[in-house]
CSV table of C-alpha atoms and ligand atoms in Angstrom, one decimal:
chain,number,residue,atom,x,y,z
A,1005,MET,CA,-9.9,-36.2,-3.4
A,1006,SER,CA,-10.7,-32.7,-2.3
A,1007,ALA,CA,-12.2,-30.1,-4.7
A,1008,PRO,CA,-9.8,-27.5,-5.9
A,1009,SER,CA,-10.1,-24.4,-3.8
A,1010,THR,CA,-11.5,-21.5,-5.7
A,1011,ALA,CA,-11.4,-18.9,-3.0
A,1012,ALA,CA,-8.7,-18.2,-0.4
A,1013,VAL,CA,-9.2,-15.9,2.5
A,1014,VAL,CA,-6.1,-13.5,2.3
A,1015,ALA,CA,-7.0,-11.1,5.1
A,1016,GLU,CA,-9.5,-10.2,8.0
A,1017,ALA,CA,-9.4,-6.4,8.2
A,1018,GLY,CA,-10.9,-4.4,11.0
A,1019,LEU,CA,-12.6,-1.3,9.6
A,1020,PRO,CA,-12.5,2.1,11.2
A,1021,ASP,CA,-16.1,1.7,12.4
A,1022,GLY,CA,-15.7,-1.7,14.1
A,1023,GLY,CA,-17.0,-3.8,11.3
A,1024,GLN,CA,-14.9,-7.0,10.4
A,1025,LEU,CA,-14.3,-7.3,6.7
A,1026,ARG,CA,-13.3,-10.7,5.3
A,1027,ILE,CA,-11.2,-10.5,2.2
A,1028,LEU,CA,-11.0,-13.4,-0.4
A,1029,ARG,CA,-9.0,-13.9,-3.5
A,1030,VAL,CA,-11.6,-15.3,-6.0
A,1031,ASP,CA,-11.6,-16.8,-9.5
A,1032,ALA,CA,-14.4,-17.0,-12.2
A,1033,SER,CA,-16.4,-19.3,-9.9
A,1034,ARG,CA,-17.5,-16.4,-7.8
A,1035,ALA,CA,-18.6,-14.2,-11.0
A,1036,ALA,CA,-22.2,-14.1,-9.8
A,1037,ASP,CA,-21.3,-12.5,-6.3
A,1038,VAL,CA,-18.8,-10.2,-8.0
A,1039,LEU,CA,-21.7,-9.1,-10.6
A,1040,ARG,CA,-24.2,-8.4,-8.1
A,1041,VAL,CA,-21.8,-6.0,-6.2
A,1042,VAL,CA,-20.7,-4.4,-9.3
A,1043,HIS,CA,-24.2,-3.7,-10.4
A,1044,ALA,CA,-25.5,-2.5,-7.2
A,1045,ALA,CA,-22.7,-0.1,-7.0
A,1046,PHE,CA,-22.7,1.4,-10.4
A,1047,ALA,CA,-26.5,1.5,-10.5
A,1048,ALA,CA,-26.3,3.8,-7.5
A,1049,ARG,CA,-23.7,6.3,-9.3
A,1050,PRO,CA,-24.8,9.3,-11.1
A,1051,PRO,CA,-25.3,8.5,-14.7
A,1052,VAL,CA,-22.6,9.3,-17.2
A,1053,ASP,CA,-22.3,9.6,-20.9
A,1054,PRO,CA,-21.2,7.3,-22.4
A,1055,PRO,CA,-22.6,5.1,-19.6
A,1056,ALA,CA,-20.3,3.2,-17.4
A,1057,ALA,CA,-19.2,-0.2,-19.0
A,1058,ALA,CA,-19.8,-2.0,-15.8
A,1059,LEU,CA,-23.6,-1.3,-16.1
A,1060,SER,CA,-23.7,-3.8,-19.1
A,1061,ASP,CA,-21.6,-6.5,-17.3
A,1062,THR,CA,-23.0,-10.0,-17.2
A,1063,GLU,CA,-21.9,-13.1,-15.2
A,1064,GLN,CA,-20.3,-14.2,-18.5
A,1065,THR,CA,-18.1,-10.9,-19.0
A,1066,ILE,CA,-17.2,-10.9,-15.2
A,1067,ALA,CA,-16.2,-14.5,-15.4
A,1068,GLU,CA,-14.1,-13.7,-18.5
A,1069,LYS,CA,-12.4,-10.7,-16.6
A,1070,LEU,CA,-11.7,-12.8,-13.5
A,1071,ALA,CA,-10.0,-15.6,-15.6
A,1072,GLY,CA,-7.8,-12.8,-17.1
A,1073,GLY,CA,-6.4,-12.0,-13.7
A,1074,PHE,CA,-8.1,-12.4,-10.3
A,1075,GLY,CA,-10.9,-10.9,-8.1
A,1076,VAL,CA,-10.8,-9.5,-4.4
A,1077,LEU,CA,-14.0,-10.0,-2.8
A,1078,GLY,CA,-14.9,-8.3,0.6
A,1079,GLU,CA,-17.6,-9.9,2.7
A,1080,LEU,CA,-19.4,-8.7,5.6
A,1081,ASP,CA,-21.3,-11.3,7.9
A,1082,GLY,CA,-20.7,-13.8,5.0
A,1083,GLU,CA,-22.4,-11.3,2.4
A,1084,PRO,CA,-20.4,-9.9,-0.6
A,1085,ALA,CA,-20.1,-6.2,0.0
A,1086,ALA,CA,-17.5,-5.1,-2.3
A,1087,ALA,CA,-15.4,-6.5,-5.1
A,1088,LEU,CA,-12.4,-5.5,-7.3
A,1089,ILE,CA,-11.0,-7.3,-10.5
A,1090,VAL,CA,-7.5,-7.0,-11.7
A,1091,ALA,CA,-6.3,-7.8,-15.1
A,1092,LEU,CA,-2.8,-9.3,-15.6
A,1093,ASP,CA,-0.4,-8.6,-18.4
A,1094,GLY,CA,3.2,-9.6,-17.7
A,1095,ASP,CA,4.6,-7.4,-14.9
A,1096,GLN,CA,1.9,-4.9,-15.2
A,1097,ALA,CA,-1.7,-5.0,-13.8
A,1098,THR,CA,-4.8,-3.0,-14.4
A,1099,ILE,CA,-7.6,-2.6,-12.0
A,1100,THR,CA,-10.9,-3.0,-14.2
A,1101,ARG,CA,-13.6,-2.8,-11.7
A,1102,VAL,CA,-13.8,-1.5,-8.1
A,1103,ALA,CA,-17.3,-1.7,-6.5
A,1104,VAL,CA,-18.7,-1.1,-3.0
A,1105,HIS,CA,-22.2,-2.1,-2.4
A,1106,PRO,CA,-24.2,1.3,-1.7
A,1107,ASP,CA,-25.1,0.0,1.8
A,1108,HIS,CA,-21.4,-0.2,2.8
A,1109,GLN,CA,-19.7,2.9,1.2
A,1110,HIS,CA,-17.4,5.5,3.1
A,1111,ARG,CA,-16.4,2.6,5.4
A,1112,GLY,CA,-12.9,2.3,4.2
A,1113,ILE,CA,-13.8,-1.0,2.3
A,1114,ALA,CA,-12.4,-0.1,-1.0
A,1115,SER,CA,-9.0,1.0,0.6
A,1116,ALA,CA,-8.9,-2.2,2.2
A,1117,LEU,CA,-9.5,-4.1,-1.0
A,1118,VAL,CA,-6.9,-2.1,-2.9
A,1119,LEU,CA,-4.3,-2.5,-0.4
A,1120,CYS,CA,-4.9,-6.4,-0.3
A,1121,ALA,CA,-4.8,-6.3,-4.2
A,1122,MET,CA,-1.4,-4.5,-4.2
A,1123,ASP,CA,0.0,-7.0,-1.6
A,1124,LEU,CA,-1.1,-10.1,-3.8
A,1125,LEU,CA,0.5,-8.2,-6.9
A,1126,ALA,CA,3.8,-7.5,-4.9
A,1127,ALA,CA,3.9,-11.2,-3.8
A,1128,ARG,CA,3.8,-12.1,-7.6
A,1129,GLY,CA,6.4,-9.7,-8.6
A,1130,THR,CA,4.2,-7.4,-10.6
A,1131,ARG,CA,5.7,-3.8,-11.0
A,1132,THR,CA,2.9,-1.4,-11.8
A,1133,LEU,CA,-0.8,-1.1,-11.3
A,1134,GLY,CA,-2.9,1.1,-13.5
A,1135,LEU,CA,-6.5,2.2,-13.9
A,1136,GLY,CA,-8.9,4.5,-15.6
A,1137,VAL,CA,-11.1,7.0,-13.8
A,1138,ARG,CA,-14.1,8.9,-15.3
A,1139,THR,CA,-13.1,12.5,-15.4
A,1140,GLU,CA,-16.8,13.4,-14.4
A,1141,PHE,CA,-16.0,12.4,-10.8
A,1142,PRO,CA,-12.9,14.5,-9.8
A,1143,GLY,CA,-13.3,13.2,-6.2
A,1144,LEU,CA,-12.6,9.7,-7.4
A,1145,GLY,CA,-9.3,10.8,-8.9
A,1146,ARG,CA,-8.4,12.4,-5.6
A,1147,TRP,CA,-9.2,9.1,-3.7
A,1148,TRP,CA,-6.9,7.3,-6.0
A,1149,ARG,CA,-4.1,10.0,-5.7
A,1150,ARG,CA,-4.3,9.6,-1.9
A,1151,HIS,CA,-3.5,5.8,-2.7
A,1152,GLY,CA,-0.3,6.8,-4.3
A,1153,PHE,CA,-1.6,6.8,-8.0
A,1154,VAL,CA,-0.5,9.6,-10.3
A,1155,ARG,CA,-1.8,10.8,-13.8
A,1156,VAL,CA,-0.1,9.1,-16.7
A,1157,GLY,CA,-2.2,10.1,-19.6
A,1158,GLU,CA,-6.0,10.1,-20.8
A,1159,ARG,CA,-8.2,8.0,-23.0
A,1160,PRO,CA,-11.5,10.0,-22.9
A,1161,PRO,CA,-13.7,9.7,-21.1
A,1162,LEU,CA,-11.0,8.3,-18.9
A,1163,GLU,CA,-8.0,9.8,-16.9
A,1164,LEU,CA,-5.3,7.1,-16.7
A,1165,LEU,CA,-3.7,6.6,-13.4
A,1166,GLN,CA,-0.9,4.5,-12.3
A,1167,ARG,CA,1.5,3.6,-9.4
A,1168,SER,CA,4.4,1.3,-8.9
A,1169,LEU,CA,3.7,-1.8,-6.6
A,1170,PRO,CA,5.5,-2.5,-3.5
A,1171,VAL,CA,8.7,-4.6,-3.9
A,1172,LEU,CA,8.6,-7.5,-1.6
A,1173,VAL,CA,11.7,-8.6,0.2
A,1174,GLU,CA,11.9,-11.5,2.8
A,1175,ALA,CA,14.2,-10.9,5.8
A,1176,PRO,CA,14.5,-14.3,7.5
A,1177,THR,CA,16.6,-13.0,10.5
A,1178,ALA,CA,17.4,-9.5,12.2
A,1179,ASP,CA,20.8,-9.6,10.4
A,1180,ALA,CA,19.1,-10.1,7.1
A,1181,MET,CA,16.9,-7.0,8.0
A,1182,ARG,CA,20.1,-4.9,8.8
A,1183,ASP,CA,21.6,-6.0,5.6
A,1184,LEU,CA,18.5,-4.9,3.7
A,1185,GLY,CA,18.7,-1.4,5.5
A,1186,GLU,CA,22.3,-1.3,4.4
A,1187,ARG,CA,21.5,-2.0,0.7
A,1188,LEU,CA,18.5,0.5,0.7
A,1189,ALA,CA,20.9,3.3,2.2
A,1190,GLY,CA,23.0,3.0,-1.1
A,1191,LEU,CA,19.7,4.2,-2.9
A,1192,LEU,CA,19.0,7.1,-0.6
A,1193,ARG,CA,19.6,10.9,-1.0
A,1194,PRO,CA,19.2,13.9,1.1
A,1195,GLY,CA,15.6,14.9,1.2
A,1196,ASP,CA,14.4,11.4,1.3
A,1197,VAL,CA,11.3,10.6,3.6
A,1198,ILE,CA,10.8,6.8,4.8
A,1199,ILE,CA,7.6,5.9,6.6
A,1200,ALA,CA,7.9,2.5,8.3
A,1201,THR,CA,4.9,0.8,9.5
A,1202,GLY,CA,4.5,-2.6,11.1
A,1203,ASP,CA,3.4,-3.8,14.6
A,1204,LEU,CA,5.6,-3.5,17.6
A,1205,GLY,CA,8.7,-5.8,17.2
A,1206,ALA,CA,8.1,-6.0,13.6
A,1207,GLY,CA,11.7,-4.8,12.9
A,1208,LYS,CA,11.5,-1.1,12.1
A,1209,THR,CA,14.4,0.0,14.4
A,1210,THR,CA,16.3,-3.2,13.1
A,1211,LEU,CA,16.0,-1.9,9.4
A,1212,THR,CA,16.7,1.6,10.5
A,1213,GLN,CA,19.9,0.3,12.2
A,1214,GLY,CA,21.0,-1.0,8.8
A,1215,ILE,CA,20.2,2.0,7.0
A,1216,GLY,CA,22.3,4.0,9.7
A,1217,ALA,CA,25.2,1.7,9.2
A,1218,GLY,CA,24.9,2.3,5.3
A,1219,LEU,CA,24.8,5.9,5.5
A,1220,GLN,CA,27.6,5.8,8.0
A,1221,VAL,CA,26.0,8.0,10.6
A,1222,ALA,CA,26.9,8.1,14.2
A,1223,GLY,CA,25.1,5.5,16.5
A,1224,PRO,CA,23.6,4.0,18.2
A,1225,VAL,CA,20.3,3.8,16.4
A,1226,ILE,CA,17.9,2.6,18.9
A,1227,SER,CA,14.1,3.0,19.2
A,1228,PRO,CA,13.5,6.7,19.9
A,1229,THR,CA,10.5,6.0,22.1
A,1230,PHE,CA,11.3,8.5,24.9
A,1231,VAL,CA,12.9,11.1,22.7
A,1232,LEU,CA,10.3,11.4,19.7
A,1233,SER,CA,13.2,12.2,17.3
A,1234,ARG,CA,16.7,11.9,17.2
A,1235,VAL,CA,19.3,13.2,14.8
A,1236,HIS,CA,22.4,10.9,13.6
A,1237,ARG,CA,25.2,13.0,11.9
A,1238,SER,CA,26.9,11.6,9.1
A,1239,SER,CA,30.6,10.8,9.6
A,1240,THR,CA,31.6,11.1,6.0
A,1241,GLY,CA,29.8,14.4,4.9
A,1242,GLY,CA,26.8,12.4,3.6
A,1243,PRO,CA,23.1,13.2,4.8
A,1244,ALA,CA,22.2,12.9,8.4
A,1245,LEU,CA,19.6,10.3,9.6
A,1246,VAL,CA,16.5,11.9,11.4
A,1247,HIS,CA,14.8,9.1,13.1
A,1248,VAL,CA,11.5,9.7,14.5
A,1249,ASP,CA,8.9,7.4,16.4
A,1250,ALA,CA,5.4,8.5,15.7
A,1251,TYR,CA,3.7,5.7,17.6
A,1252,ARG,CA,2.5,8.1,20.3
A,1253,LEU,CA,1.6,10.8,17.9
A,1254,GLY,CA,-2.1,11.2,17.6
A,1255,SER,CA,-2.2,13.5,14.6
A,1256,PHE,CA,-0.5,15.2,11.8
A,1257,ASP,CA,-0.5,18.5,13.8
A,1258,GLU,CA,1.6,16.8,16.6
A,1259,LEU,CA,4.0,15.6,13.8
A,1260,GLU,CA,4.2,19.0,12.5
A,1261,ASP,CA,5.1,20.5,16.0
A,1262,LEU,CA,8.3,18.2,15.8
A,1263,ASP,CA,9.4,20.8,13.0
A,1264,LEU,CA,10.9,18.1,10.7
A,1265,GLU,CA,10.5,20.3,8.0
A,1266,ALA,CA,13.6,22.3,9.0
A,1267,SER,CA,16.0,19.3,8.4
A,1268,LEU,CA,13.8,17.6,5.8
A,1269,ALA,CA,15.7,18.7,2.8
A,1270,ASP,CA,19.3,17.8,3.9
A,1271,ALA,CA,18.7,14.7,5.8
A,1272,VAL,CA,17.2,11.3,5.2
A,1273,THR,CA,14.2,11.3,7.6
A,1274,LEU,CA,12.5,7.9,8.6
A,1275,ILE,CA,9.5,8.0,10.7
A,1276,GLU,CA,8.4,4.7,12.4
A,1277,TRP,CA,4.8,3.9,12.5
A,1278,GLY,CA,3.6,6.9,10.6
A,1279,GLY,CA,1.3,5.4,8.4
A,1280,GLY,CA,-2.0,7.2,8.0
A,1281,ILE,CA,-0.3,10.2,9.7
A,1282,ALA,CA,3.0,11.1,8.0
A,1283,GLU,CA,1.8,10.8,4.4
A,1284,GLY,CA,1.2,14.6,4.5
A,1285,LEU,CA,4.9,15.3,5.0
A,1286,ALA,CA,6.0,14.6,1.6
A,1287,ASP,CA,4.4,13.8,-1.9
A,1288,ASP,CA,7.8,11.8,-2.6
A,1289,ARG,CA,8.1,9.2,0.0
A,1290,LEU,CA,9.1,5.6,0.4
A,1291,GLU,CA,6.5,3.6,2.4
A,1292,ILE,CA,7.8,0.5,4.0
A,1293,ASP,CA,5.3,-2.1,5.7
A,1294,ILE,CA,6.9,-4.8,7.8
A,1295,ARG,CA,4.9,-8.0,8.5
A,1296,ARG,CA,5.3,-11.1,10.1
A,1297,GLY,CA,4.2,-14.4,8.4
A,1298,LEU,CA,1.4,-16.4,9.6
A,1299,ASP,CA,3.5,-19.1,11.3
A,1300,PRO,CA,4.5,-17.9,14.8
A,1301,ASP,CA,7.6,-20.0,14.8
A,1302,ASP,CA,9.1,-18.4,11.9
A,1303,GLU,CA,10.9,-15.0,12.4
A,1304,THR,CA,10.8,-14.2,8.6
A,1305,ARG,CA,9.6,-10.7,8.1
A,1306,LEU,CA,7.8,-9.6,4.9
A,1307,VAL,CA,9.0,-6.4,4.0
A,1308,PHE,CA,6.9,-4.4,1.4
A,1309,LEU,CA,8.6,-1.4,-0.1
A,1310,ALA,CA,6.6,1.3,-2.1
A,1311,GLY,CA,8.0,4.2,-3.6
A,1312,VAL,CA,5.3,7.0,-4.0
A,1313,GLY,CA,6.0,10.0,-6.3
A,1314,PRO,CA,8.4,10.9,-9.0
A,1315,ARG,CA,11.5,10.5,-6.8
A,1316,TRP,CA,10.7,6.7,-6.8
A,1317,ALA,CA,9.3,6.4,-10.3
A,1318,ASP,CA,12.2,4.8,-12.2
A,1319,GLY,CA,12.0,1.6,-10.5
A,1320,GLN,CA,15.3,1.6,-8.6
A,1321,LEU,CA,13.8,-0.3,-5.5
A,1322,GLU,CA,13.8,-3.4,-7.8
A,1323,GLU,CA,17.5,-3.6,-7.0
A,1324,LEU,CA,16.6,-4.8,-3.5
A,1325,ARG,CA,14.7,-8.0,-4.6
B,682,LIG,N1,13.8,-11.2,10.7
B,682,LIG,C1,13.7,-10.4,11.4
B,682,LIG,N2,13.7,-9.0,11.1
B,682,LIG,C2,13.8,-8.1,12.1
B,682,LIG,N3,13.9,-8.3,13.4
B,682,LIG,C3,13.8,-9.6,13.8
B,682,LIG,C4,13.7,-10.6,12.9
B,682,LIG,N4,13.7,-11.8,13.6
B,682,LIG,C5,13.9,-11.4,14.8
B,682,LIG,N5,14.1,-10.1,15.1
B,682,LIG,C6,14.0,-9.4,16.4
B,682,LIG,O1,12.8,-8.8,16.4
B,682,LIG,C7,12.9,-7.5,17.2
B,682,LIG,C8,12.6,-6.2,16.3
B,682,LIG,O2,12.4,-5.1,17.0
B,682,LIG,P1,12.5,-3.7,16.4
B,682,LIG,O3,13.3,-3.6,15.2
B,682,LIG,O4,12.7,-2.8,17.6
B,682,LIG,O5,10.9,-3.6,15.9
B,682,LIG,P2,10.0,-2.4,15.9
B,682,LIG,O6,10.9,-1.1,15.7
B,682,LIG,O7,9.2,-2.6,14.6
B,682,LIG,O8,9.1,-2.3,17.0
B,682,LIG,C9,14.5,-7.5,17.4
B,682,LIG,O9,14.6,-7.8,18.8
B,682,LIG,C10,15.0,-8.3,16.3
B,682,LIG,O10,16.3,-8.7,16.9
B,683,LIG,MG1,10.9,0.7,16.8
């Protein structure tokens, strides 16, 4: 009989500097590795009063935390370089530790772990993710806000932040993807901004076709690869659909040159492949990430829908499950 698996590789992430991060989902059996990273990271931070709880973590307390949820461990060349612990409570989750070893900070590793944790949580249907950050480190709060978290309160010395997690919908066929777009259109209002990311052929344009059908705009909705942006007027007096392909845009400046602001308030604006560029356009936005599964013979797409900002705070995306 084979031993039960205690760690599953969930992703191999290429870092911006070319490093290759292996991301594992871990349980209490890896408490020692998680503890090592936590202590190294927190020992390198400026001291705060009262001291960070993480400094008094032991293998025992870390194992208990892992048992109440799960851990995400980042390895570089087989060595633990970063770790994150999530506590689970019904459909809510809380990040209780995030640590990147001082040798590997500012390489995008924390982002990779947080995104991976959000995917794992979305896949199990968790709705919200929260955490507390020390108010002494305003830079930390800004970092979490860039990841879609908003302030929901305080519990001194912590500021409490939260965001809703992506809703995961499976689209087994192109028709299912268009159907999802049509259902999504029923939730859309003038001024909405949607950022769709995913590899070439993931299904971003297919989803947009469904949205166009749902909004009853003049077609055809096709990939706007040569024209960077195309406006589809409504045939019923509803919002127009502005469809943008940002694939060839190198920067936010180039996106601004398209002058999308002019139509933003009255239209539904969908930007393909704008991940990492288009976030600056709108504080309220719907981020849709489309991925293929691991089996190349399976055409099923995993569609992660994440609402950012007050516009999406009421959980209406849940209707799409
Ligand atoms: N489950 C699915 N969801 C979306 N598209 C699918 C699916 N299965 C097959 N396809 C096909 O994959 C292609 C997706 O292309 P497209 O929507 O243009 O992708 P993108 O805009 O992301 O580059 C289409 O040819 C579509 O018919
Ligand atoms: Mg496309």
